[in-house]
PDB file of N, CA and C in Angstrom:
ATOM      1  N   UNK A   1     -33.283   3.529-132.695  1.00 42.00           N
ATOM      2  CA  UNK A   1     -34.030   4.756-132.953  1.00 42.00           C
ATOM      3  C   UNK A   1     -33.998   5.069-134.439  1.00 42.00           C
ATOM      4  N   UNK A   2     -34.771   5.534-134.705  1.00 44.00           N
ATOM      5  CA  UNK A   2     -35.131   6.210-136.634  1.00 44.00           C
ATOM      6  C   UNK A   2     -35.415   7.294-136.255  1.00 44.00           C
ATOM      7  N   UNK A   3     -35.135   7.771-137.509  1.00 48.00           N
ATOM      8  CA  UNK A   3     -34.857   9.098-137.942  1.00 48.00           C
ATOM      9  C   UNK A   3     -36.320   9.772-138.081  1.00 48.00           C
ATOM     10  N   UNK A   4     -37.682   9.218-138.171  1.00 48.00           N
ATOM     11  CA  UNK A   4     -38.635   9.843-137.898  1.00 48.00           C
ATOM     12  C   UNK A   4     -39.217   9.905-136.668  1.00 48.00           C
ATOM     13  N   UNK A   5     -38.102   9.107-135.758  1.00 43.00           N
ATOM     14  CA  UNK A   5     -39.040   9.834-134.166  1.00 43.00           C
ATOM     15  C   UNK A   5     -38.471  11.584-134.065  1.00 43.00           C
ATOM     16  N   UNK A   6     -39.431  11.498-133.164  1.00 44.00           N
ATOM     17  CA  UNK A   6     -39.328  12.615-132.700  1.00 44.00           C
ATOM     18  C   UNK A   6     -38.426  13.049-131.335  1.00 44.00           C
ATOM     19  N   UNK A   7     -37.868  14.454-131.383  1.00 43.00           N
ATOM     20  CA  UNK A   7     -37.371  14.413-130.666  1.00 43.00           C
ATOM     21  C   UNK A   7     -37.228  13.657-129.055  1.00 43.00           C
ATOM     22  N   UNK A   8     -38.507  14.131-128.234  1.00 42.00           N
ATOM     23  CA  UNK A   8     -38.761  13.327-126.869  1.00 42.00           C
ATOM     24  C   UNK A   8     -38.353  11.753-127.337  1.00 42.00           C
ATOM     25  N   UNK A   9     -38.994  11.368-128.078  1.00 39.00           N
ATOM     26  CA  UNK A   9     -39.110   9.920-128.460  1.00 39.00           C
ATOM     27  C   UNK A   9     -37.651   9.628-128.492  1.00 39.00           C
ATOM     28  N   UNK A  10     -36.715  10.056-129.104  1.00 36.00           N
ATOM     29  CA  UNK A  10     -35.384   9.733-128.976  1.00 36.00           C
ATOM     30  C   UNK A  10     -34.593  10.004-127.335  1.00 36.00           C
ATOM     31  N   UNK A  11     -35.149  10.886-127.252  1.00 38.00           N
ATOM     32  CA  UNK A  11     -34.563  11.371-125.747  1.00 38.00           C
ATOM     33  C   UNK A  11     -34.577  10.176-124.396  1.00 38.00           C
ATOM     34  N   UNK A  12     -36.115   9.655-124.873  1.00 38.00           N
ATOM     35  CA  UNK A  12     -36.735   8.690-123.595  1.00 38.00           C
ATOM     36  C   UNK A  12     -36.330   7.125-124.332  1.00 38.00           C
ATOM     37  N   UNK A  13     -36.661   6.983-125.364  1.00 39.00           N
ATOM     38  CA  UNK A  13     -35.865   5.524-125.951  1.00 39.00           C
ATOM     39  C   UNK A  13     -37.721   5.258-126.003  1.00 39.00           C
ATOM     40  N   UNK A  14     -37.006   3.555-125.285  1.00 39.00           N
ATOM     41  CA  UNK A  14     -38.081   2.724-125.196  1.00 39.00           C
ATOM     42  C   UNK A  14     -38.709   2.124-123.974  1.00 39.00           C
ATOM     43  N   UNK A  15     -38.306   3.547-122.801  1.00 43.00           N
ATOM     44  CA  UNK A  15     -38.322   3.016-121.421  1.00 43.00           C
ATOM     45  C   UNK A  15     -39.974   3.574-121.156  1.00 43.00           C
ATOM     46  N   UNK A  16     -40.357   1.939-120.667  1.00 48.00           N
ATOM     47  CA  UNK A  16     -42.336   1.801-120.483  1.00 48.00           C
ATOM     48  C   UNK A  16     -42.475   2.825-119.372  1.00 48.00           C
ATOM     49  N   UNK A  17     -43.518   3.761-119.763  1.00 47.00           N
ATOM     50  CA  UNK A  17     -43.650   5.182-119.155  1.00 47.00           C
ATOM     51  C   UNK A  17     -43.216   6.120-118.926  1.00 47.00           C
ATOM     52  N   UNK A  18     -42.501   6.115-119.450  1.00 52.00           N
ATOM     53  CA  UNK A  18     -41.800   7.338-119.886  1.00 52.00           C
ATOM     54  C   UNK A  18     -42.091   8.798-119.582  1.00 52.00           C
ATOM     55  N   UNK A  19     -43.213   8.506-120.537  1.00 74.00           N
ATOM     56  CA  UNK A  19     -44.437   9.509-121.147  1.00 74.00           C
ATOM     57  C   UNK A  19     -45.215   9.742-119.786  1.00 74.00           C
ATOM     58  N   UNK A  20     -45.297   8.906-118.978  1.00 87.00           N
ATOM     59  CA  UNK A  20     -46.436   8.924-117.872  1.00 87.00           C
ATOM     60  C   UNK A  20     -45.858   9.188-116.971  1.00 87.00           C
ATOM     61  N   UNK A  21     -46.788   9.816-115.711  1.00 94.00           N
ATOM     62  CA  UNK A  21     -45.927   9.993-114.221  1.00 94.00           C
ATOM     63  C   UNK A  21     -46.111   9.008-113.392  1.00 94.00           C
ATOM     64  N   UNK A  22     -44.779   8.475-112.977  1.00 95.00           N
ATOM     65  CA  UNK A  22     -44.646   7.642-112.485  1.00 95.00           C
ATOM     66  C   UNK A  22     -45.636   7.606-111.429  1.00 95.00           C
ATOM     67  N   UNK A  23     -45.396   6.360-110.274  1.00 95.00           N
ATOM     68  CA  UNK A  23     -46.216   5.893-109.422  1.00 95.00           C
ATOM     69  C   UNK A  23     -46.216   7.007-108.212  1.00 95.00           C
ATOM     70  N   UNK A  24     -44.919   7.170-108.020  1.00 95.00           N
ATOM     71  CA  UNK A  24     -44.521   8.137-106.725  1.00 95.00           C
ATOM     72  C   UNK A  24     -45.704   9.514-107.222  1.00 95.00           C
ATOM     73  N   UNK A  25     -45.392   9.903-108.095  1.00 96.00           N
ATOM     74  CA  UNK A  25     -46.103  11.326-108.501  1.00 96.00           C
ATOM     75  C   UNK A  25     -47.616  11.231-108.545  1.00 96.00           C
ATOM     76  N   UNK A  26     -48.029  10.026-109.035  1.00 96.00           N
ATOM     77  CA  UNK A  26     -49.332   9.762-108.978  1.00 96.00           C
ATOM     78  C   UNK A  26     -50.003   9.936-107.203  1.00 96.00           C
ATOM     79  N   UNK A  27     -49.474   9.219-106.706  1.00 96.00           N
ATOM     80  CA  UNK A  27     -49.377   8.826-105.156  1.00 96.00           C
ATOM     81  C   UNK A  27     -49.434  10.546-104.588  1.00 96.00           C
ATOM     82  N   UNK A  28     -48.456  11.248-105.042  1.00 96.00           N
ATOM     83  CA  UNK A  28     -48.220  12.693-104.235  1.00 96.00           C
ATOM     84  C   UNK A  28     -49.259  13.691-105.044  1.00 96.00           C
ATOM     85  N   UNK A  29     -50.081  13.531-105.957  1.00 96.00           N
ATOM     86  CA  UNK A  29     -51.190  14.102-106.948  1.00 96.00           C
ATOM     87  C   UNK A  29     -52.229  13.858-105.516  1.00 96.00           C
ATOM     88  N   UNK A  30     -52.493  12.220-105.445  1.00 96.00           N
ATOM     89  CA  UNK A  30     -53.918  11.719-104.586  1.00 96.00           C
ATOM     90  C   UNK A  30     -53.433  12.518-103.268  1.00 96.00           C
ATOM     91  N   UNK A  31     -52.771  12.373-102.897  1.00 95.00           N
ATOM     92  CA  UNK A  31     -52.376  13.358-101.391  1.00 95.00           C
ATOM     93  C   UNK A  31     -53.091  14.471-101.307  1.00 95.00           C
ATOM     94  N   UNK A  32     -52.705  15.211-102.427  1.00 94.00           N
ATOM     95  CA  UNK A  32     -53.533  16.236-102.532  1.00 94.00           C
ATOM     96  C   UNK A  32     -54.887  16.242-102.903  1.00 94.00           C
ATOM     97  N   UNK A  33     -55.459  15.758-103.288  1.00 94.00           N
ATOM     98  CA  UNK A  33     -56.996  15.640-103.734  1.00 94.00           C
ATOM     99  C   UNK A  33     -57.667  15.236-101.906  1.00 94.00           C
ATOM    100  N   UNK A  34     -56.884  14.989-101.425  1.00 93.00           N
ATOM    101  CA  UNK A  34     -57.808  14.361 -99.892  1.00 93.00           C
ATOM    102  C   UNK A  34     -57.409  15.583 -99.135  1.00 93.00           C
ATOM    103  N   UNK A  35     -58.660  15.907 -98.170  1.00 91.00           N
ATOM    104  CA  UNK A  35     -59.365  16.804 -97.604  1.00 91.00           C
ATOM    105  C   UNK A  35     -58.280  15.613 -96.159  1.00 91.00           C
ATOM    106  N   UNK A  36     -57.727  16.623 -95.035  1.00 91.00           N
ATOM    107  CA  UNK A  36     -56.880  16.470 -94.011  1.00 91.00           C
ATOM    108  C   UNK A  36     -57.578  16.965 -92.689  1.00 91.00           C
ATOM    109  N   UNK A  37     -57.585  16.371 -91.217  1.00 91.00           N
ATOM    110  CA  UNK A  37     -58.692  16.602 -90.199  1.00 91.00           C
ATOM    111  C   UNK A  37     -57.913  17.599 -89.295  1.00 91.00           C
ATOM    112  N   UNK A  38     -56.766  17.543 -89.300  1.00 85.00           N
ATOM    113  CA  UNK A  38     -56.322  18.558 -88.707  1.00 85.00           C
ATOM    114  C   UNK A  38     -54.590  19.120 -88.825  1.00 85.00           C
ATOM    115  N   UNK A  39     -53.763  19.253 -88.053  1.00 82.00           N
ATOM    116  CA  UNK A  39     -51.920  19.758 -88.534  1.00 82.00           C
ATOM    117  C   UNK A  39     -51.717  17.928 -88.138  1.00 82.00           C
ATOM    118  N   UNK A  40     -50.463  18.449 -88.786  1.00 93.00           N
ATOM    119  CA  UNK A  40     -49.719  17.350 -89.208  1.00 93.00           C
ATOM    120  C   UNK A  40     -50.086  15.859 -89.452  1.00 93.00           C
ATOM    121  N   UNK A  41     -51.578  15.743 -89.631  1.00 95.00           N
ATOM    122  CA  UNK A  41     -52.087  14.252 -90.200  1.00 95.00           C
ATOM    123  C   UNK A  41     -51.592  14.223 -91.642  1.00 95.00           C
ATOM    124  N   UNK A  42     -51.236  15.006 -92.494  1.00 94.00           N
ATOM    125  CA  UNK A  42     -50.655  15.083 -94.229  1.00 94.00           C
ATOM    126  C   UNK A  42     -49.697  15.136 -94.085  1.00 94.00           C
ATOM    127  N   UNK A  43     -48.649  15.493 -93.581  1.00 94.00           N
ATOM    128  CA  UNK A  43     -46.957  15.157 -92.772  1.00 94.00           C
ATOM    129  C   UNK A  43     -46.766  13.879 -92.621  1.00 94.00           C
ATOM    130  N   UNK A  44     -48.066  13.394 -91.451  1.00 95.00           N
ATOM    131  CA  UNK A  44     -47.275  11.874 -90.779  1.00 95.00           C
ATOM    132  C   UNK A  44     -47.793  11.093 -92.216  1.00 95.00           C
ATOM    133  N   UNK A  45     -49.074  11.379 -93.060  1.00 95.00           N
ATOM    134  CA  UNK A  45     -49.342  10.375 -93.522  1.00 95.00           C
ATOM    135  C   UNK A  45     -48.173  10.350 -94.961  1.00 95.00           C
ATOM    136  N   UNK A  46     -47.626  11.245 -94.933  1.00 96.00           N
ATOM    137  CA  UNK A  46     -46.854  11.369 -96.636  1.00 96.00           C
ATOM    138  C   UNK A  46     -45.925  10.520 -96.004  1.00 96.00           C
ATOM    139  N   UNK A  47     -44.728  10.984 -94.987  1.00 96.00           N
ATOM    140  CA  UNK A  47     -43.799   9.953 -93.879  1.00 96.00           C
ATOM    141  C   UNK A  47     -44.457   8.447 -94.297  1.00 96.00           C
ATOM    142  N   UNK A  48     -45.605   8.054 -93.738  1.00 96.00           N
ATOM    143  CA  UNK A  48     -45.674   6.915 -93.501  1.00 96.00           C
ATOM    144  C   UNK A  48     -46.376   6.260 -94.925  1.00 96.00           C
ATOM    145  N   UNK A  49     -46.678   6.639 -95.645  1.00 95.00           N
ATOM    146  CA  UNK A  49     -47.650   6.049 -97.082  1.00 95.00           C
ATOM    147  C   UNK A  49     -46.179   6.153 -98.409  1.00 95.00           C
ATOM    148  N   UNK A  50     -45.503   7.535 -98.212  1.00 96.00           N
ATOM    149  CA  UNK A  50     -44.989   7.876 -99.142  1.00 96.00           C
ATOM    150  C   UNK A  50     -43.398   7.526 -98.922  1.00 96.00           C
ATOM    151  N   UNK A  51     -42.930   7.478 -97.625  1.00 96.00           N
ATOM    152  CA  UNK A  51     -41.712   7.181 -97.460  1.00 96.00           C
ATOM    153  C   UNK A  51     -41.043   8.281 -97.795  1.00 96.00           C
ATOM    154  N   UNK A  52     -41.241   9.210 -97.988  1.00 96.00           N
ATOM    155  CA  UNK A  52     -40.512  10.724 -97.952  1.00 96.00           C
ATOM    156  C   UNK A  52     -40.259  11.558 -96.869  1.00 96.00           C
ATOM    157  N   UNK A  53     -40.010  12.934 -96.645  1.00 96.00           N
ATOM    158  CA  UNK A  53     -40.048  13.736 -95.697  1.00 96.00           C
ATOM    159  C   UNK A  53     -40.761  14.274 -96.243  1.00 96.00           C
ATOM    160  N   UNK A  54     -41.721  15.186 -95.581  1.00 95.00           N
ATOM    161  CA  UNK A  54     -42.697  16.469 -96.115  1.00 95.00           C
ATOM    162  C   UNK A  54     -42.023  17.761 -97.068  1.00 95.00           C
ATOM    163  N   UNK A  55     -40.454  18.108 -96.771  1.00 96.00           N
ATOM    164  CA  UNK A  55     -39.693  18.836 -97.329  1.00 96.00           C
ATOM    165  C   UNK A  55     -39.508  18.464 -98.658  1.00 96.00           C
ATOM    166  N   UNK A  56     -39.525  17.299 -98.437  1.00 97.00           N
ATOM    167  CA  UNK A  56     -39.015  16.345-100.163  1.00 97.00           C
ATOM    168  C   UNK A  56     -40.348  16.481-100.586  1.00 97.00           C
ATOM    169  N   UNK A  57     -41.633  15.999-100.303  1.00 96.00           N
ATOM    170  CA  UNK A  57     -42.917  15.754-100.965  1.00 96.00           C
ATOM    171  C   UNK A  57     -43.079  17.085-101.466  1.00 96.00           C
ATOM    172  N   UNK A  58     -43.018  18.638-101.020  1.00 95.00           N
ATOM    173  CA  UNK A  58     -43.373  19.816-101.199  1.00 95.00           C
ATOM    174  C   UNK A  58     -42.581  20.297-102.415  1.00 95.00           C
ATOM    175  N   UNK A  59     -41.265  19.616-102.167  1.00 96.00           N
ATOM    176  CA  UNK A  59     -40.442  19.727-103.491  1.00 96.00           C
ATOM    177  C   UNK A  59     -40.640  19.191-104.827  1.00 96.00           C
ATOM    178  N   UNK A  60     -41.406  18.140-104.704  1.00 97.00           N
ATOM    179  CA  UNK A  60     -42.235  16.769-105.545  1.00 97.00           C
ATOM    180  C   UNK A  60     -43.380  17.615-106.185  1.00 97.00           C
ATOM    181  N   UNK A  61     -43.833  18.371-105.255  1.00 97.00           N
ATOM    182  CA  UNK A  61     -45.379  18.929-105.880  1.00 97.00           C
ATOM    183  C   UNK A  61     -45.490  19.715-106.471  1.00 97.00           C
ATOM    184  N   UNK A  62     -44.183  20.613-106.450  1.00 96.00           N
ATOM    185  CA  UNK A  62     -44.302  21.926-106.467  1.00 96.00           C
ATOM    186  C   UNK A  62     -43.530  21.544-108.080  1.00 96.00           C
ATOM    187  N   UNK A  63     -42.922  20.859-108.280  1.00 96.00           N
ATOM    188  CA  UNK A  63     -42.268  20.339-109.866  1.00 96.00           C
ATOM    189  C   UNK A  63     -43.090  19.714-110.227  1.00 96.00           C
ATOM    190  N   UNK A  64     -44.292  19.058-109.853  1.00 97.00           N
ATOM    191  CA  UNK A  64     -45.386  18.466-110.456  1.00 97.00           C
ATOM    192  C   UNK A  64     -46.616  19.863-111.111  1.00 97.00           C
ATOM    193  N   UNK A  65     -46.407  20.446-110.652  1.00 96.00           N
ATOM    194  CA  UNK A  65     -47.325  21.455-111.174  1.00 96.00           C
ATOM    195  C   UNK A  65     -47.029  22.121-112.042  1.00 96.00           C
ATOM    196  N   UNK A  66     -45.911  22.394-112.376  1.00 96.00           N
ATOM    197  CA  UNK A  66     -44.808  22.732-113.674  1.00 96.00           C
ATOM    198  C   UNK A  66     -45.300  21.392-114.869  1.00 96.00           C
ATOM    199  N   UNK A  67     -45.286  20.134-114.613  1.00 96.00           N
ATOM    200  CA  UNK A  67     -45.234  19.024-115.516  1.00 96.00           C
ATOM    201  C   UNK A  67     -46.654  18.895-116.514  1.00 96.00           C
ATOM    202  N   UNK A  68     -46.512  19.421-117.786  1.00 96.00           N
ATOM    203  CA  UNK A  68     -48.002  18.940-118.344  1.00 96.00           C
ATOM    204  C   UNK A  68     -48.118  17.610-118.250  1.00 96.00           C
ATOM    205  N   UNK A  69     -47.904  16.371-118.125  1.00 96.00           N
ATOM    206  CA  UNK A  69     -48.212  15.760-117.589  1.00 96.00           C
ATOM    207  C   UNK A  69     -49.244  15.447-116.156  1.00 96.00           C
ATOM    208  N   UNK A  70     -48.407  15.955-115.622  1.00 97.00           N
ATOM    209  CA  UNK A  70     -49.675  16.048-114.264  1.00 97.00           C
ATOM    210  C   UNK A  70     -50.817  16.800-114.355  1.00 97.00           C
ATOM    211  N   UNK A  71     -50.688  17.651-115.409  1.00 96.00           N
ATOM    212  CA  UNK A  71     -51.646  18.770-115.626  1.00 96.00           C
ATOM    213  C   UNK A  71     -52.897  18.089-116.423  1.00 96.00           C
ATOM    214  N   UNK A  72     -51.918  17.218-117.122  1.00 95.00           N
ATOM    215  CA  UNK A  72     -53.570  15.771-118.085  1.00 95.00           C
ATOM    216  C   UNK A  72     -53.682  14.552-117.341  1.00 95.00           C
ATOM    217  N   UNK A  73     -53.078  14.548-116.266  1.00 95.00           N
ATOM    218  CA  UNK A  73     -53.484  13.181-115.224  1.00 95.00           C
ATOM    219  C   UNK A  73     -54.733  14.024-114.334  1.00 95.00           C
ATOM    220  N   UNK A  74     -54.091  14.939-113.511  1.00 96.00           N
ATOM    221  CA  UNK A  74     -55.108  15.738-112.726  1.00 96.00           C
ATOM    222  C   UNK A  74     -55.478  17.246-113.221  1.00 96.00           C
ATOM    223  N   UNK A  75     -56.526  17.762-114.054  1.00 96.00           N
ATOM    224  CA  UNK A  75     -56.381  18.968-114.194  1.00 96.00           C
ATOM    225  C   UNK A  75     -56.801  19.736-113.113  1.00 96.00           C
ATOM    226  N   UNK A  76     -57.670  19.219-112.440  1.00 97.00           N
ATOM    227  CA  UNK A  76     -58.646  20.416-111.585  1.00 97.00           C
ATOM    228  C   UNK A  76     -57.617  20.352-110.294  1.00 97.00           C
ATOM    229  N   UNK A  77     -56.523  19.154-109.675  1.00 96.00           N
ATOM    230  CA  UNK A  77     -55.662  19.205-108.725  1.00 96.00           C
ATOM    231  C   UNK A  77     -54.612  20.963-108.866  1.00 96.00           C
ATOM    232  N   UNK A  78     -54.338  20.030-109.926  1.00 97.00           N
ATOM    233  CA  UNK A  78     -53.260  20.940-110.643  1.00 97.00           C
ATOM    234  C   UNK A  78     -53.458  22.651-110.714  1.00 97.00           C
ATOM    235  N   UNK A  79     -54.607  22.524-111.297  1.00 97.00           N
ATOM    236  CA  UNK A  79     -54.905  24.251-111.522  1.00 97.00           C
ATOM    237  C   UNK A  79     -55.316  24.664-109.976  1.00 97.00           C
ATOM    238  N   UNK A  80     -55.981  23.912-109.086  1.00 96.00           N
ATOM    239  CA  UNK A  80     -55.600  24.774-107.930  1.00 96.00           C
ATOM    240  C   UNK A  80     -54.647  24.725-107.399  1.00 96.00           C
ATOM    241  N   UNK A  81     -53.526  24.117-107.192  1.00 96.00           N
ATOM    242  CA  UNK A  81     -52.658  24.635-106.415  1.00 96.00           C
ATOM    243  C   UNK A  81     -52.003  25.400-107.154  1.00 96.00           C
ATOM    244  N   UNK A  82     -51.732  25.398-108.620  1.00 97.00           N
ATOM    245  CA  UNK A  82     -51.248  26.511-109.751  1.00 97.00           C
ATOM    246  C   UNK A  82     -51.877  27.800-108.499  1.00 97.00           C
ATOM    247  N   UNK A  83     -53.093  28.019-108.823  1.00 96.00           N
ATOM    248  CA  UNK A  83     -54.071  29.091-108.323  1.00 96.00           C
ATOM    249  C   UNK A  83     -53.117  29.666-106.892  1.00 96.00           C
ATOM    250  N   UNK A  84     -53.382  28.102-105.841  1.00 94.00           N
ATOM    251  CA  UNK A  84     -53.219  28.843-104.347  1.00 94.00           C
ATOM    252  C   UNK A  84     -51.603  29.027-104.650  1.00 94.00           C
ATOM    253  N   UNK A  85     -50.417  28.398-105.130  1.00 94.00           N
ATOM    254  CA  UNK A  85     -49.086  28.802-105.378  1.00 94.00           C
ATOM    255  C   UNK A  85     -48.847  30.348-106.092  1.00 94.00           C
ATOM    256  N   UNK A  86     -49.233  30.451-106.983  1.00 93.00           N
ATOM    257  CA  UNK A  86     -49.740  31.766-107.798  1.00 93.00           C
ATOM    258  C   UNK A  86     -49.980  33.009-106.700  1.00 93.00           C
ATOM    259  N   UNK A  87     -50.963  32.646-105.982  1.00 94.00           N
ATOM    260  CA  UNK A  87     -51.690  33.435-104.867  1.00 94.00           C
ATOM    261  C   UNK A  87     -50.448  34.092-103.799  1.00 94.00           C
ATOM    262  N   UNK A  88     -50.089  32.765-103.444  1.00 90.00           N
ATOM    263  CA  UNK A  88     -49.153  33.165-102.155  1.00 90.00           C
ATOM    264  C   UNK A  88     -47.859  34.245-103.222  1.00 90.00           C
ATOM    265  N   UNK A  89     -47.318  33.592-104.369  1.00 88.00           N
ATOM    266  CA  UNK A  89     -46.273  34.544-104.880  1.00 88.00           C
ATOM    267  C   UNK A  89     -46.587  35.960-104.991  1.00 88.00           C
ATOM    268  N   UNK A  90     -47.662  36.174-105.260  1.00 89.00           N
ATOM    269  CA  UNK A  90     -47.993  37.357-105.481  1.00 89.00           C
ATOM    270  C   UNK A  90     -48.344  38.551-104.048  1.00 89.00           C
ATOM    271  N   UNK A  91     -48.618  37.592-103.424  1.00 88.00           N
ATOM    272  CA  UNK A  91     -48.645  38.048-101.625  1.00 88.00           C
ATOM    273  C   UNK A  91     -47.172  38.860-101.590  1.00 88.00           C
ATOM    274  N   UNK A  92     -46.048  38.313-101.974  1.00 80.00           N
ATOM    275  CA  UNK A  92     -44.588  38.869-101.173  1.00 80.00           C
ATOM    276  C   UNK A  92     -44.171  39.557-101.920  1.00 80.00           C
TER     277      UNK A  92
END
């Protein structure tokens, strides 16, 4: 490392993607962009595509929407569930 990186840059080294969201996050972004036919077909399919539990994926998404990153991979994902998350907080 040198003394003109920058902070992140020192933090992350030289590990390839770093900077980017990984595959898993990408994967739990497209989840959301697809339109679901009825309950629990987005459950079984995260289980069976994603290898997670739905508890874990919700936990995944919900820190993905926090990440500018995900926010310049998907903006229009992102700002709605910002929106419908936003929505429900303000409900209680």
């Amino acid at each position: 490392m040198t003394d003109d990186q920058a902070p992140e840059e020192q933090r992350t080294g030289d590990r390839p993607g770093a900077r980017e969201l990984s595959e898993r996050d990408r994967a739990v972004l497209a989840m959301e962009r697809r339109s679901w036919p009825g309950p629990g077909a987005k459950e079984r399919a995260v289980r069976e595509q994603l290898g997670i539990s739905p508890v874990r994926y919700y936990q995944l998404l919900n820190a993905l929407l926090d990440d500018a990153r995900a926010l310049a991979h998907d903006p229009v994902t992102v700002n709605r569930l910002r929106r419908v998350r936003d929505a429900r907080r303000s409900r209680r």
